[in-house]
XYZ file of C-alpha atoms in Angstrom:
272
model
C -19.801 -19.583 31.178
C -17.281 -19.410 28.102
C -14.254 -18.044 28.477
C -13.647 -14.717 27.284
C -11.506 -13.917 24.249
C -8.204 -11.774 24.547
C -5.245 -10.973 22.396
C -2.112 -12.702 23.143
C 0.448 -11.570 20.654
C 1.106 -8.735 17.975
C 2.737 -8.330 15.008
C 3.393 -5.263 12.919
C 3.443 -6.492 9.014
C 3.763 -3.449 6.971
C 2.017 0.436 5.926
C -0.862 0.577 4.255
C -0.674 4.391 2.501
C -4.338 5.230 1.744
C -5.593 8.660 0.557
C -3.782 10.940 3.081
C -3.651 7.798 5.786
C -0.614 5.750 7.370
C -2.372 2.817 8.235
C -0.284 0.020 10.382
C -0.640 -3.143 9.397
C -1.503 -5.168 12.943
C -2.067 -8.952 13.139
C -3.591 -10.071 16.487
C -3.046 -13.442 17.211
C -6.279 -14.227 19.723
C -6.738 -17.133 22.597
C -8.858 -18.925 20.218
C -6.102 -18.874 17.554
C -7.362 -16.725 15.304
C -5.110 -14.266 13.612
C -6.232 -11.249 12.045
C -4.953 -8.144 10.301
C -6.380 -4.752 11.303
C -5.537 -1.290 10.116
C -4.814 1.488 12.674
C -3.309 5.323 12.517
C -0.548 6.197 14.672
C -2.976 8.914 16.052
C -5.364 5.593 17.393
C -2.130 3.751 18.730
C -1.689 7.201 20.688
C -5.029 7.740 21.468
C -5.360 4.277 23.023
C -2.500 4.745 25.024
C -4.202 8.025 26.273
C -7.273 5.982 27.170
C -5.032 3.389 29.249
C -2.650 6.154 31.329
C -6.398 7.689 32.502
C -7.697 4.450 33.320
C -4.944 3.412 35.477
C -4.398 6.665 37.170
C -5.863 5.624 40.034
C -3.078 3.113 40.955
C -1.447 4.973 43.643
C -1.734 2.799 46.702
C -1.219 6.307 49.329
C -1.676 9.693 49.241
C 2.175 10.408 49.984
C 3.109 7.943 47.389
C 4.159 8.195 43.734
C 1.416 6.289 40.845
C 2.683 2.824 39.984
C 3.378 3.004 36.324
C 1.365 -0.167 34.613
C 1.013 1.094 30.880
C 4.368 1.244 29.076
C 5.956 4.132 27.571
C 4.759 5.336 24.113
C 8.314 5.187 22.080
C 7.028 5.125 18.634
C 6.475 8.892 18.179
C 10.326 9.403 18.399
C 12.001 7.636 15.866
C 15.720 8.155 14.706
C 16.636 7.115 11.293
C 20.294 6.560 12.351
C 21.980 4.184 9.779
C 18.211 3.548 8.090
C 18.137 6.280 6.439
C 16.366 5.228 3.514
C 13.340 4.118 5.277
C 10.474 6.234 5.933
C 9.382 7.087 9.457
C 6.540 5.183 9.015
C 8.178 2.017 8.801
C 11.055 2.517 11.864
C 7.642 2.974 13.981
C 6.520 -0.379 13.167
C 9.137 -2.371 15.628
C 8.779 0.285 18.116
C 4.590 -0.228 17.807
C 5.036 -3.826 17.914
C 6.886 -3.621 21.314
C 4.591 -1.566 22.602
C 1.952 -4.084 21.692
C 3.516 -7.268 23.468
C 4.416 -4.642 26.556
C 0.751 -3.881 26.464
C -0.132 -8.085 26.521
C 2.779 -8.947 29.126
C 1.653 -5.627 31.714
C -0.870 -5.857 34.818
C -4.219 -7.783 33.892
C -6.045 -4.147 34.505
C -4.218 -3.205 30.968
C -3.579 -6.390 29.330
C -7.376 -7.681 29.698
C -9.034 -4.101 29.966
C -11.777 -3.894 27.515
C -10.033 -0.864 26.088
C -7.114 -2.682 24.398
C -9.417 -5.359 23.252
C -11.772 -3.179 21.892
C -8.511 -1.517 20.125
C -7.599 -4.910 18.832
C -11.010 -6.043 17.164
C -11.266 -6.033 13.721
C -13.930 -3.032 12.437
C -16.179 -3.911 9.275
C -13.838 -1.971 6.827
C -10.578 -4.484 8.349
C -12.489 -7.293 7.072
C -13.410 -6.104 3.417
C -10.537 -7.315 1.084
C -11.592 -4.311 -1.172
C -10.541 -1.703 1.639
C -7.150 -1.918 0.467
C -7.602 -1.447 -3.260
C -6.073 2.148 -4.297
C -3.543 1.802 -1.477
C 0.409 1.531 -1.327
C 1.454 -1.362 0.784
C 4.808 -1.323 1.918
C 6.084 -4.931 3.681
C 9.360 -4.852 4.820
C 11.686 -8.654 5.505
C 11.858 -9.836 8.840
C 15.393 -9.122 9.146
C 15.325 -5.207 8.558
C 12.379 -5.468 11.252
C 14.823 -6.824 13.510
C 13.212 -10.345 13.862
C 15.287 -13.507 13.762
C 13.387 -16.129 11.460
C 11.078 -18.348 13.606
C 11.558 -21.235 10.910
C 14.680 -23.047 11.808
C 15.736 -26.353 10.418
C 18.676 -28.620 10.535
C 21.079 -27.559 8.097
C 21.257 -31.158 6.971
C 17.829 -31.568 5.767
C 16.777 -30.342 2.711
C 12.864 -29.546 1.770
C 10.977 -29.801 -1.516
C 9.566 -26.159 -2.495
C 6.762 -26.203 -4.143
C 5.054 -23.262 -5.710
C 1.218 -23.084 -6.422
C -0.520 -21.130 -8.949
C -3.682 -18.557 -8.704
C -5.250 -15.923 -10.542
C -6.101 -12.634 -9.490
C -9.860 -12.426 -9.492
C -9.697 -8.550 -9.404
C -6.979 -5.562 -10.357
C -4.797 -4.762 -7.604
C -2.032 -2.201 -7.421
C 0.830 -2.270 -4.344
C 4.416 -2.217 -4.431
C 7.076 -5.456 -4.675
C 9.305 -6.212 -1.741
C 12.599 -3.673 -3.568
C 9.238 -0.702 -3.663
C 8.903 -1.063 -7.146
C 5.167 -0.671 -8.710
C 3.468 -4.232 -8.839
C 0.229 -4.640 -10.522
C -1.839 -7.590 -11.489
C -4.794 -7.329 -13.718
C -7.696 -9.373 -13.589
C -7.210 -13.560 -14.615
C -3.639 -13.105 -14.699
C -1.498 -15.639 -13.116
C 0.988 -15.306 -10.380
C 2.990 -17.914 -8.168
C 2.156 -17.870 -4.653
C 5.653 -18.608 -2.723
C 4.515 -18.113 0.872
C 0.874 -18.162 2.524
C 1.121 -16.054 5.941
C -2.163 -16.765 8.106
C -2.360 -13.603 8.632
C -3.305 -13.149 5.168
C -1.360 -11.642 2.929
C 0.801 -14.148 0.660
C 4.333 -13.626 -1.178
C 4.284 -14.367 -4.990
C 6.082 -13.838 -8.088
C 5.274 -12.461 -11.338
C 5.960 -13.321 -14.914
C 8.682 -10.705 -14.696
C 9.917 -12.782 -11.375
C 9.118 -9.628 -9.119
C 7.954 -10.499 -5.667
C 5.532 -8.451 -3.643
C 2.684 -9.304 -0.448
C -0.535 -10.141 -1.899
C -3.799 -10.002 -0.345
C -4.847 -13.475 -0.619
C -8.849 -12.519 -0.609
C -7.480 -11.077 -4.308
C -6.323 -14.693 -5.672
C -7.951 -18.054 -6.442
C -6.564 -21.274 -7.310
C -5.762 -21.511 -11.053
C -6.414 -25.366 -10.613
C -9.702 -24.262 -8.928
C -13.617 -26.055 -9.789
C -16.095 -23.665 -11.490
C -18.779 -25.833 -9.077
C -20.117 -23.077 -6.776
C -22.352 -25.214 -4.882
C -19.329 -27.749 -3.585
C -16.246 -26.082 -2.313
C -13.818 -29.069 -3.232
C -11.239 -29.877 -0.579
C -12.627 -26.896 1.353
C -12.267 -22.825 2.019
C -11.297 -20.420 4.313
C -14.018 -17.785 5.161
C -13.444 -14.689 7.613
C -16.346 -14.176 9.866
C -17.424 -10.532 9.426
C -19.953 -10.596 12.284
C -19.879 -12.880 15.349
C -22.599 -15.369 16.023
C -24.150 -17.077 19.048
C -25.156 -20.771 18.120
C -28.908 -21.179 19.426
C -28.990 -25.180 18.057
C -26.858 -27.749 19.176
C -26.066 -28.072 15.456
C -24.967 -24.844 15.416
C -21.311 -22.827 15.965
C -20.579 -19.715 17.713
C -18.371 -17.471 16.007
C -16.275 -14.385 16.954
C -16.209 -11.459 14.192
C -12.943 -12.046 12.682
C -12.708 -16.209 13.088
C -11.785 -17.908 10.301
C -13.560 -21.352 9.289
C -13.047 -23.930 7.004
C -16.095 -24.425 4.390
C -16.802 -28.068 3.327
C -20.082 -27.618 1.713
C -22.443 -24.782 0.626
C -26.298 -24.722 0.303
C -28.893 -22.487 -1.092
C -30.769 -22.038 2.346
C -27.846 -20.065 4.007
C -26.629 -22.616 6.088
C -23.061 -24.243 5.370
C -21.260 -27.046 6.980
C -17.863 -25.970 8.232
């Protein structure tokens, strides 16, 4: 029997403003080790909770006894700008979400593993489609002003080569840099990728030396074959629909997984 696949951590990246839509940037980290962004309204992080509080209503262990609460509070309706007052509600919800997200992984397996949350957590088709965030306004706010202490620590003796690669952008994209200023890139122009998060989105520079969060589905190697048949060193595909292997030459995927290409061929089938 294979082991079932839950989340076991979450992060809260950024805002994704969409038409008339907050959505909250959300990477789930999985038990297979897969990491993947997903896009959620406040009004779905409020609606799961909802879900959860009726599910576990039936806790009380007597009929003269209070319910055992099992599902954390929901803090991230309230907000208080206090001293941040040049940030948006939006983004003062996103440490308070994230909270509530690792409260919701560390509670009583009937939340944590409930199919609800999981179900919450799974990437939809349109989470998946690098174009769903064209026409947007991504804000990404630093670590730091998210209250996170850098999980990157060296020895303050030892000193690293950094070592920036170039891509082009392989489409137009519009979002904002990391001081909210516009940030566009058109089509085959070149930008300098500084940091490549696994979750997906990677920090590079300009020609103007602005930085911003790119979606990484949006650049390729400048350095990059024109060979479409090999895949060089090898590439990173998302799987938008999961797969049972029914060959002992085959892999089973879960929707979201991401796998490393080595070759493609014309019949369908790639090694990876």
């Amino acid at each position: 029997m294979e082991e079932r696949r839950l989340p076991i951590s979450v992060r809260l990246l950024g805002v994704m403003h969409k038409e008339k839509s907050k959505l909250y940037m959300t990477s789930v980290l999985w038990s297979d080790q897969n990491e993947i962004v997903v896009y959620r309204t406040l009004e779905e992080f409020r609606s799961l909770h909802n879900q959860l509080k009726k599910k576990c209503a039936a806790s009380n262990v007597g009929p003269f006894q209070r319910a055992v609460r099992i599902v954390p509070k929901f803090k991230a309706e309230k907000v208080k700008r206090g001293l941040q007052k040049s940030y948006s509600k939006s983004l003062l919800r996103l440490k308070p979400l994230e909270e509530y997200c690792m409260a919701l992984l560390s509670a009583h397996p009937h939340v944590s593993q409930s199919s609800e949350l999981s179900q919450f957590l799974l990437p939809r088709p349109e989470d998946l489609k690098p174009e769903f965030s064209q026409n947007s306004i991504i804000i990404m706010p630093s670590e730091e002003s998210l209250g996170r202490s850098s999980q990157l620590k060296s020895d303050a003796s030892v000193t690293q080569p950094f070592v920036t690669q170039m891509y082009r952008c392989i489409a137009s994209y519009e979002t904002k840099d990391t001081k909210n200023r516009p940030f566009k890139v058109e089509i085959g122009e070149a930008v300098d990728v500084l940091i490549k998060d696994k979750a997906g989105w990677w920090l590079v520079e300009n020609e103007a030396k602005c930085l911003a969060w790119f979606p990484a589905p949006y650049l390729e190697s400048a350095e990059a074959d024109d060979e479409e048949d090999e895949v060089g060193e090898s590439a990173l595909y998302v799987a938008s629909k999961s797969y049972k292997s029914t060959k002992i030459d085959e892999l089973s995927v879960e929707i979201g997984s991401v796998v490393e290409v080595l070759r493609k061929s014309n019949d369908g089938w790639w090694l990876v």
